[in-house]
CSV table of C-alpha atoms and ligand atoms in Angstrom, one decimal:
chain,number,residue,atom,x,y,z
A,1,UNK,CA,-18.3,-15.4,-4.0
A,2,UNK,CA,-18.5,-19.3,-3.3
A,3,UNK,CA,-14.9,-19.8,-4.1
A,4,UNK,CA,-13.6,-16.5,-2.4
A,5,UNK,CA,-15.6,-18.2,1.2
A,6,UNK,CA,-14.0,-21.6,0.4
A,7,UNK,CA,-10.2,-19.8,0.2
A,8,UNK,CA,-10.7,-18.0,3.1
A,9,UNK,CA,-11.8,-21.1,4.5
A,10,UNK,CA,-8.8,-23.0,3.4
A,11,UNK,CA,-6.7,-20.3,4.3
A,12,UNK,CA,-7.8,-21.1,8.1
A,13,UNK,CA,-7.2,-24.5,8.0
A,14,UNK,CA,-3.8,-23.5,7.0
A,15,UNK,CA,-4.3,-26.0,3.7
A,16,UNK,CA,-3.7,-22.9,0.5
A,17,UNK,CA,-2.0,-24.8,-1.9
A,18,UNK,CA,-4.7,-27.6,-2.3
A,19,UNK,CA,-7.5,-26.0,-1.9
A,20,UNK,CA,-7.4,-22.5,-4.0
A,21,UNK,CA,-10.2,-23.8,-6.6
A,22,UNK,CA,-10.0,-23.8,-10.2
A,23,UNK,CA,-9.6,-20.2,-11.0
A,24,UNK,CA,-6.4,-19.7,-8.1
A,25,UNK,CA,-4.9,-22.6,-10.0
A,26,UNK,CA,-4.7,-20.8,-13.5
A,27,UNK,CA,-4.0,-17.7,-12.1
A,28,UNK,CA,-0.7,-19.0,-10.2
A,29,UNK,CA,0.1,-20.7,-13.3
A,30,UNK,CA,2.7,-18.6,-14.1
A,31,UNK,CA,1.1,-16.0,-16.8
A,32,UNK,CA,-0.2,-13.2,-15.0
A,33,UNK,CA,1.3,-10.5,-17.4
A,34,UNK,CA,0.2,-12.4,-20.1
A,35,UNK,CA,-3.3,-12.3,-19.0
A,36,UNK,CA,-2.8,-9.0,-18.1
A,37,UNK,CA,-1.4,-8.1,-21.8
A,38,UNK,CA,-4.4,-10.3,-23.5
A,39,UNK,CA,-6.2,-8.0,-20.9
A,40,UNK,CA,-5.2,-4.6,-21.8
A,41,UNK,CA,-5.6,-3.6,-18.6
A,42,UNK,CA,-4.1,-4.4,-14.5
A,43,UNK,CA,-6.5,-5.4,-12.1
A,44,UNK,CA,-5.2,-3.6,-8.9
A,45,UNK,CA,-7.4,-4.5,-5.7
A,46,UNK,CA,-6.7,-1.0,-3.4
A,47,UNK,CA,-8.5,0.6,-0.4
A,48,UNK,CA,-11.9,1.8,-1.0
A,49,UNK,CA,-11.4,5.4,0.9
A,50,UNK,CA,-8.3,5.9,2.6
A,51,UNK,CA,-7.5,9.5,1.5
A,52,UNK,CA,-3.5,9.6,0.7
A,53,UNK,CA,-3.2,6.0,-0.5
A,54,UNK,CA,-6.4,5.1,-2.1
A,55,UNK,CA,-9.8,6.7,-2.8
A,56,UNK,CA,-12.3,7.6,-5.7
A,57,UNK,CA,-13.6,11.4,-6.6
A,58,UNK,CA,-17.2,11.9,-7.1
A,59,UNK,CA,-16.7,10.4,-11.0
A,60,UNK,CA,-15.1,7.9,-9.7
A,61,UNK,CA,-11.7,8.6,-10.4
A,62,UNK,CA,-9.4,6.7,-8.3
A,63,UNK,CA,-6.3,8.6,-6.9
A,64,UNK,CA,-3.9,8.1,-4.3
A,65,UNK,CA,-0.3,7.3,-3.5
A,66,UNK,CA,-1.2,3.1,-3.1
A,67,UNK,CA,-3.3,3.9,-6.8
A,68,UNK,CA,-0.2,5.5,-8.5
A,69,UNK,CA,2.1,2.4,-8.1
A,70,UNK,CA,-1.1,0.5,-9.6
A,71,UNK,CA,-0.4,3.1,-12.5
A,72,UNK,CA,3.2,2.8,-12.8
A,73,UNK,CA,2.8,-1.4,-13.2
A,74,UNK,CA,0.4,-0.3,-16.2
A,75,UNK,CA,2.8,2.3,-17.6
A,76,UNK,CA,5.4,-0.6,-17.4
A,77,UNK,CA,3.7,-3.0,-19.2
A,78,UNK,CA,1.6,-1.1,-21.2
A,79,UNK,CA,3.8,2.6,-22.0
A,80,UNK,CA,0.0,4.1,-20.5
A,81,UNK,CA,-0.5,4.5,-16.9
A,82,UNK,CA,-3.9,4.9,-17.5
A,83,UNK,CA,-4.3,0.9,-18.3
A,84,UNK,CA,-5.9,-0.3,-14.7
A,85,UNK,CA,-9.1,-1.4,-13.8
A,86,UNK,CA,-9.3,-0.6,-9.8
A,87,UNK,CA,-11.3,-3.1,-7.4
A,88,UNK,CA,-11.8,-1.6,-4.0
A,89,UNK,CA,-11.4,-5.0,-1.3
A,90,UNK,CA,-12.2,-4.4,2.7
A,91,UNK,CA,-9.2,-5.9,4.9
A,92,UNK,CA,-11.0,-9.0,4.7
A,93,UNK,CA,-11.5,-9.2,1.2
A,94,UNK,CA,-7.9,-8.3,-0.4
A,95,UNK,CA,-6.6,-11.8,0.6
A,96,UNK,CA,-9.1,-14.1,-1.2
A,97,UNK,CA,-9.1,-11.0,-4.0
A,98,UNK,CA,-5.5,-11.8,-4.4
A,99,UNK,CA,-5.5,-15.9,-4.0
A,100,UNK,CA,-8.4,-16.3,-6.6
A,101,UNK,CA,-7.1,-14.0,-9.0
A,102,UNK,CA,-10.0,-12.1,-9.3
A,103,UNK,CA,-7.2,-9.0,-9.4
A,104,UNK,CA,-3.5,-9.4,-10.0
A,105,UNK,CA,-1.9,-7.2,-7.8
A,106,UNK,CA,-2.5,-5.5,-4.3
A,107,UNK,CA,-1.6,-2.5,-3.4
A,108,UNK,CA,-3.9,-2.1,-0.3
A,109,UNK,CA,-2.5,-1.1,2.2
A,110,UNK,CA,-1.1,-4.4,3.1
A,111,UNK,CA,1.8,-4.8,5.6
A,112,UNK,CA,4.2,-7.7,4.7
A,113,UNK,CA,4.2,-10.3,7.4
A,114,UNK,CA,5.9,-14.0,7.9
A,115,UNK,CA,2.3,-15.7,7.7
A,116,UNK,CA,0.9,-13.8,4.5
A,117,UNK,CA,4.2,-14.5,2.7
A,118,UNK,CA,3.7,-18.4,3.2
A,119,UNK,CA,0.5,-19.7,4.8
A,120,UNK,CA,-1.7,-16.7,2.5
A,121,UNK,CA,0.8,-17.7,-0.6
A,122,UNK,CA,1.8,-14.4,-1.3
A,123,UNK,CA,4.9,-12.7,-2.2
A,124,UNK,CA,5.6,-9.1,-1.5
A,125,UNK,CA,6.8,-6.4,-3.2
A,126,UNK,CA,9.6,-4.6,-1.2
A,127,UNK,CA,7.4,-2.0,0.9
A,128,UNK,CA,6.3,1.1,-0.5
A,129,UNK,CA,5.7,2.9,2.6
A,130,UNK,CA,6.9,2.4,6.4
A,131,UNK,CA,4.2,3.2,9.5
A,132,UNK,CA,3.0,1.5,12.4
A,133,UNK,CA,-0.4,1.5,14.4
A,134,UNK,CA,-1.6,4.6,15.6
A,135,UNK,CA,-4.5,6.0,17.4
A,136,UNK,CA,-6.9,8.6,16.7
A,137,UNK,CA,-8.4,10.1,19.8
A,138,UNK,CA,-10.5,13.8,20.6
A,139,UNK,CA,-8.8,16.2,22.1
A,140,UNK,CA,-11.6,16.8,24.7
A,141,UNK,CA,-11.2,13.4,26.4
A,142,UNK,CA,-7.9,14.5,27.6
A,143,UNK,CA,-6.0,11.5,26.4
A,144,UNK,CA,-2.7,12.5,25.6
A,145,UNK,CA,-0.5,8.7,25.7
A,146,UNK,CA,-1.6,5.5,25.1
A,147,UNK,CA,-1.5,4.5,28.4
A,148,UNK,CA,-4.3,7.0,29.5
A,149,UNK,CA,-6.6,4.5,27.0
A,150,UNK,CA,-6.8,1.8,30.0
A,151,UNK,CA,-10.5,0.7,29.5
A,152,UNK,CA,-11.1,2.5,26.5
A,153,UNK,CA,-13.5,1.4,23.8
A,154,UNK,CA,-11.4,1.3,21.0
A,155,UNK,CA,-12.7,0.7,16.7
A,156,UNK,CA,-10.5,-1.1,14.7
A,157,UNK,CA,-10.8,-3.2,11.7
A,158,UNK,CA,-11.1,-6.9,11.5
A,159,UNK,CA,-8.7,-9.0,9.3
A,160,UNK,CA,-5.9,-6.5,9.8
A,161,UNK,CA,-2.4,-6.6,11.7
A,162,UNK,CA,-4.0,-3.5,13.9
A,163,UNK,CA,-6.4,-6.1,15.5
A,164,UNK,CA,-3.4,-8.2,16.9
A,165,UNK,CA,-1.1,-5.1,17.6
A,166,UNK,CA,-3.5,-3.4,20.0
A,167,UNK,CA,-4.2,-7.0,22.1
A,168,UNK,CA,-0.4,-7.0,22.5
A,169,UNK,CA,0.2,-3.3,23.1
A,170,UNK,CA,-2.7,-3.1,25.7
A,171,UNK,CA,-1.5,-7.0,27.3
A,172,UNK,CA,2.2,-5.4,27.4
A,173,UNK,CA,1.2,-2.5,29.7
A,174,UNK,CA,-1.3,-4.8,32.1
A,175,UNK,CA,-4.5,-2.4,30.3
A,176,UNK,CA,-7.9,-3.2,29.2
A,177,UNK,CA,-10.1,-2.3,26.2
A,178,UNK,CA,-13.5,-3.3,24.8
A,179,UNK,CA,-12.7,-3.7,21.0
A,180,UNK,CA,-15.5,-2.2,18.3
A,181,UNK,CA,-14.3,-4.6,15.7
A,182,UNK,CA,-16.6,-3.5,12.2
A,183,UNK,CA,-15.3,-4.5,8.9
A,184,UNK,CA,-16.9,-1.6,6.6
A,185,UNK,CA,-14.4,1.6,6.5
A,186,UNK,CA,-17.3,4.0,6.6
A,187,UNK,CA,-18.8,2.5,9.3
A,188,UNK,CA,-16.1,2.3,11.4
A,189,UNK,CA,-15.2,6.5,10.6
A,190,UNK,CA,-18.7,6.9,11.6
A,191,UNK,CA,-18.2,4.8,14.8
A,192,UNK,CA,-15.6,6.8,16.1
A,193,UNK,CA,-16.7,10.0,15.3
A,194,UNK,CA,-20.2,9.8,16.6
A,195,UNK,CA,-18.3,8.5,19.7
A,196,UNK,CA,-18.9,4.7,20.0
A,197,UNK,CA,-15.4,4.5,20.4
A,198,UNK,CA,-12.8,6.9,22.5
A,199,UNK,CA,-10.2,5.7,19.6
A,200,UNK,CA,-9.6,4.9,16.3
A,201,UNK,CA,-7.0,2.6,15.6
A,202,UNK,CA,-5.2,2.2,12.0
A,203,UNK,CA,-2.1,2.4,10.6
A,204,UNK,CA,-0.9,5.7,11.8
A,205,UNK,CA,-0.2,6.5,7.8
A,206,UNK,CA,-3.8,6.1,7.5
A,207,UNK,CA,-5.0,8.5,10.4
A,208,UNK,CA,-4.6,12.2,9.2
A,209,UNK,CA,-6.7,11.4,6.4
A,210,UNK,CA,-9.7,10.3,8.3
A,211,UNK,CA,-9.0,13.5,10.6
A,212,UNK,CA,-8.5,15.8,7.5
A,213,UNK,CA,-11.7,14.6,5.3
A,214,UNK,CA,-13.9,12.5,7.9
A,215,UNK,CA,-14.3,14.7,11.1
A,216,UNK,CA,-16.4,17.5,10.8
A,217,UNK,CA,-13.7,19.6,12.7
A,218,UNK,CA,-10.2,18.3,12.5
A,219,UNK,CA,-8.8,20.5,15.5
A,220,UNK,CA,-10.5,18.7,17.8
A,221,UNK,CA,-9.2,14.9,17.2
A,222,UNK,CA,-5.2,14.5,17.8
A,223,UNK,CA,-3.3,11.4,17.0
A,224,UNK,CA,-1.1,10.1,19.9
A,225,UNK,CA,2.3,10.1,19.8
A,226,UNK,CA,4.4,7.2,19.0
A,227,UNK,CA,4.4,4.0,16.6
A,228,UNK,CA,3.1,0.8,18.1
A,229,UNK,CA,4.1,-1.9,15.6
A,230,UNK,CA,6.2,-2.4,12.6
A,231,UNK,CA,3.6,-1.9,9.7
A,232,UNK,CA,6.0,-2.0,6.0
A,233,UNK,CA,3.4,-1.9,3.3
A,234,UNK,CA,3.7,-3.7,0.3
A,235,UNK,CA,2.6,-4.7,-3.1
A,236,UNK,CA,1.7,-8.3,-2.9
A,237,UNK,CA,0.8,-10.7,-5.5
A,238,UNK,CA,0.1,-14.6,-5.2
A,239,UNK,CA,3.2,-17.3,-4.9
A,240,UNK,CA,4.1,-19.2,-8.1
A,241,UNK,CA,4.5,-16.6,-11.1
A,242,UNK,CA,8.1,-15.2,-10.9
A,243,UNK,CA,7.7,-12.8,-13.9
A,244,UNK,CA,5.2,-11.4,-12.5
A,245,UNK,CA,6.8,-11.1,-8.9
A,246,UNK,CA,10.0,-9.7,-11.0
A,247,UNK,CA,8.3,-6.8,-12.7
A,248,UNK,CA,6.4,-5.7,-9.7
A,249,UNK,CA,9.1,-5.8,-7.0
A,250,UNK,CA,11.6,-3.6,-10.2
A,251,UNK,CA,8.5,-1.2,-11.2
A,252,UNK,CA,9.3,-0.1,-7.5
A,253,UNK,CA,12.7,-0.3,-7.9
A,254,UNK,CA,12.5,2.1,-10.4
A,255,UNK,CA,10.7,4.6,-8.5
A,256,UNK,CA,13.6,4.5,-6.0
A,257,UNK,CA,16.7,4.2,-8.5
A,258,UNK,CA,14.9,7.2,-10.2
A,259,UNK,CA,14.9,9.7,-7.2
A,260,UNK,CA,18.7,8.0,-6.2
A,261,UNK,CA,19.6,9.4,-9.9
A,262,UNK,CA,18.0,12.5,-9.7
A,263,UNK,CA,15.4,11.4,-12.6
A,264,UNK,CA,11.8,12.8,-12.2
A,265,UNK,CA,8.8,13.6,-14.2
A,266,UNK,CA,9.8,17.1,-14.6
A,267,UNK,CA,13.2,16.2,-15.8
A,268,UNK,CA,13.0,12.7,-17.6
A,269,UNK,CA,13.4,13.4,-21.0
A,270,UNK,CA,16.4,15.4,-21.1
A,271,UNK,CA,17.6,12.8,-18.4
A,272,UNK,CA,17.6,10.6,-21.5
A,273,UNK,CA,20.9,12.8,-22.7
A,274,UNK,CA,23.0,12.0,-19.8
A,275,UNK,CA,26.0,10.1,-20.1
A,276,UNK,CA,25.4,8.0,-16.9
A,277,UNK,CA,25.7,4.3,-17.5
A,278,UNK,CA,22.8,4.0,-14.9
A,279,UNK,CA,20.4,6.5,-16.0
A,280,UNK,CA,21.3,5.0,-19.5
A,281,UNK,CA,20.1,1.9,-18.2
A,282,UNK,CA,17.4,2.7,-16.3
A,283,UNK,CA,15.6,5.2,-19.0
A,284,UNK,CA,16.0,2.1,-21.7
A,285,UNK,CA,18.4,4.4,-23.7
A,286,UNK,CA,20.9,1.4,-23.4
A,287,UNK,CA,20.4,-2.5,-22.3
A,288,UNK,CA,17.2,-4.7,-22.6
A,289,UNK,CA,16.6,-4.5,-19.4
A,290,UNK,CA,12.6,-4.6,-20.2
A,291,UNK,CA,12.6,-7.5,-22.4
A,292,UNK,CA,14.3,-9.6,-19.0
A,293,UNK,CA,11.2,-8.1,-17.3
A,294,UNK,CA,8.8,-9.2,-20.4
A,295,UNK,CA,8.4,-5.4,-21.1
A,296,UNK,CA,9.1,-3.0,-23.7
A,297,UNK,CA,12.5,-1.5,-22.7
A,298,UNK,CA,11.4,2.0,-21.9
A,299,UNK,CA,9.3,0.6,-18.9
A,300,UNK,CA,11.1,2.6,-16.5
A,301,UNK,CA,11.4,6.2,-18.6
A,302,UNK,CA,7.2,5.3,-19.1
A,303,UNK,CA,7.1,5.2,-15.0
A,304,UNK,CA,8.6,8.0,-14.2
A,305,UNK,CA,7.3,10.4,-17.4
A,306,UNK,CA,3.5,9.4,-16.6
A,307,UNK,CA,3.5,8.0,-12.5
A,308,UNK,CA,7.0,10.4,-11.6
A,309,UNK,CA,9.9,8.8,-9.7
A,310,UNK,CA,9.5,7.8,-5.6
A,311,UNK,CA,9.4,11.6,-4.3
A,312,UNK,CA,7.0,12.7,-6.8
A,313,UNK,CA,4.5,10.2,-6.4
A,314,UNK,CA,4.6,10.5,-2.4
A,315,UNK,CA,4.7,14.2,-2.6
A,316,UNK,CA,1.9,14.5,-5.1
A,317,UNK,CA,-0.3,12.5,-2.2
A,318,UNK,CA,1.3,13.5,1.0
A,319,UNK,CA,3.6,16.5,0.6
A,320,UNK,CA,3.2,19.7,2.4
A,321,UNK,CA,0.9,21.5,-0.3
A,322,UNK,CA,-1.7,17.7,-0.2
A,323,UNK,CA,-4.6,17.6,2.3
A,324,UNK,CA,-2.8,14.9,3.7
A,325,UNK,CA,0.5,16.2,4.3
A,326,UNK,CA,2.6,13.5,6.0
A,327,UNK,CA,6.6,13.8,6.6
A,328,UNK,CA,8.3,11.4,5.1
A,329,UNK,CA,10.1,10.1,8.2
A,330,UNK,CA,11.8,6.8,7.1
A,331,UNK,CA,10.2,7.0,3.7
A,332,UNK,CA,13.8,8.6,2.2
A,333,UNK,CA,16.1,6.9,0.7
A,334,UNK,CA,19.4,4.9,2.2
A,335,UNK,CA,21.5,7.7,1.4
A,336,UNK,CA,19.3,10.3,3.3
A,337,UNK,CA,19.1,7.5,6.3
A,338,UNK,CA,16.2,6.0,5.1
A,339,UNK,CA,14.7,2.8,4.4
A,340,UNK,CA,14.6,3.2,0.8
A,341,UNK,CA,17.1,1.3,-1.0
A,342,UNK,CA,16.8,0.3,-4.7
A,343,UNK,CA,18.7,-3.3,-6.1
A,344,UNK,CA,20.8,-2.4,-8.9
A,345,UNK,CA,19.6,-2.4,-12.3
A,346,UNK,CA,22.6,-3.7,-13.8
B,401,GSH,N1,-1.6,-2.5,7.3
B,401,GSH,C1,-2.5,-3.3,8.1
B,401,GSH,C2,-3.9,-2.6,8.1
B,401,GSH,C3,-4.5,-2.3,6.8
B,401,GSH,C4,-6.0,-2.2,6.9
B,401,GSH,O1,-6.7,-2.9,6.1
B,401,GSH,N2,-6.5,-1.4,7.8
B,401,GSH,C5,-7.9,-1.3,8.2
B,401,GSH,C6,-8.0,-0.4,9.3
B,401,GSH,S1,-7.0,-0.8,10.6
B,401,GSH,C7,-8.8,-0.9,7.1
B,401,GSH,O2,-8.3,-0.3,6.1
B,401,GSH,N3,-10.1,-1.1,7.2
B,401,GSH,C8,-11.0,-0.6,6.3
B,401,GSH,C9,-11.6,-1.6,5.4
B,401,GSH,O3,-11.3,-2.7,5.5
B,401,GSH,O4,-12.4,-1.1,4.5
B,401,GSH,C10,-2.7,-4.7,7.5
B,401,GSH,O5,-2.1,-5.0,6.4
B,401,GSH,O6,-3.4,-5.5,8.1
């Protein structure tokens, strides 16, 4: 805990690279995945209870859209999804989590920004899901736009993007707002729904699953229409280990090429008979692509056969049949004008 307070000290005075301690140091060394192999196991800091991406069942089994792309990096390293050892961080705490290396990856709900790629010494897988901020509101208060929030107290969460989003969005239209800032995700739920707040701001991703399993009725809370920021979450891991970088930015590569190919956990194995160069390539039937990743070369059949291609994972968490059913808006690919667009795996 004393070297996670001095980074996130160091990380204010805007002095990372000096100052990350002894255990940052080895950890940006350059041999994540072969800690991770010597291991047996990912260390994936994720949210502790935000229903969709991230949350554990009452054995404490974590699932979740944010915990399946945790799976598919142990499925690429390891052929078994199952190899990942999940560490639940606050907003505040994924940052130092990251830096000290007490976890190798994050997939937390983190949007990709200018500072955290350079002053927070991270690098950032390319995002895994596209929202904004949102607001969570009851339906009795009659507040049906944002601008109707004018002098609202509103909860968000400190050490996020949503924090500065809502100064600028409430500065922009001349409006006040008393912010309930309270770093604990439970806490915070609880805040709004026993009414210490007349909103709930998150990522507007994150909002129908507080609705769905944290209000006692969800009829009576509405989310208000619109997005408010640019929120493209990412995987993120620390500066200075491009192997590492390289397999987690291709794992979800993979997961894209794979529903661009028509390749999916129902269908992978007799995908392996096709005579397309590029599902060839991708399913390790031809190429070494793996061994340039430092990976067996079936990491990407392993993927989709245990975790599923893009679709699959986001409709196992958020399609129509899940209690958080979310449309998948920009979350398509390129090719069904989306954002979605996987390198080339030549
Ligand atoms: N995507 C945004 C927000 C992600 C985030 O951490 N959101 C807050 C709510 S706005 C949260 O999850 N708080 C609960 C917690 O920290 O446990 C970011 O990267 O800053």
């Amino acid at each position: 805990m004393t070297i996670l307070k001095a980074v996130i000290r160091s990380v204010l005075a805007g002095v990372v690279a000096g100052a990350l301690g002894a255990s940052a140091a080895q950890a940006n060394s350059g041999d994540t995945l072969a800690a991770v192999k010597a291991r047996g196991e990912v260390l994936c800091g994720v949210h502790p209870a935000r229903h969709g991406f991230a949350a554990p069942d009452s054995q404490g089994k974590w699932s979740g859209f944010e915990v399946d792309f945790c799976h598919a990096v142990a499925a690429a390293i390891f052929g078994d999804a199952s190899k990942v050892r999940f560490v639940a961080l606050s907003s505040q705490q994924r940052f130092p989590a990251i830096q000290s290396g007490e976890v190798d990856v994050l997939a937390r709900n983190v949007t990709a920004t200018l500072s955290r790629d350079t002053a927070l010494g991270l690098n950032f897988s390319p995002p895994i899901f596209y929202t904004g901020t949102g607001f969570l509101v009851r339906k009795d208060d009659g507040i049906t736009k944002v601008e109707d929030l004018d002098g609202a107290a509103i909860c968000m969460a400190p050490g996020s993007t949503t924090e500065r989003n809502v100064a600028q969005i409430f500065a922009a239209r001349g409006m006040k707002y008393t912010p309930v800032v309270i770093e604990n995700n439970k806490q915070l739920v609880d805040a709004y729904v026993t009414g210490r707040c007349d909103a709930l701001t998150k990522d507007k991703a994150a909002l129908p699953g507080v609705r769905a399993v944290d209000t006692e009725n969800p009829a009576d809370h509405v989310l208000l229409p619109g997005i408010y920021s640019k929120e493209p979450l990412a995987m993120a891991v620390r500066q200075g280990d491009d192997q590492w970088y390289d397999l987690i930015k291709w794992v979800v590569y993979a997961t894209f090429n794979a529903e661009e190919m028509g390749v999916g956990q129902a269908n992978v194995d007799e995908m392996k008979a096709s005579t397309d160069p590029d599902v060839q390539t991708l399913l390790g039937v031809i190429g070494d692509n793996g061994t340039k990743l430092g990976v067996g070369n079936t990491w990407a059949y392993d993927i989709v056969k245990q975790v599923g291609n893009y679709k699959d994972i986001y409709m196992r968490h958020f399609g129509p049949d899940s209690p958080v059913a979310l449309d998948r808006d920009q979350n398509v690919l390129w090719t069904e004008g989306g954002l979605l667009y996987g390198l080339p795996m030549q």
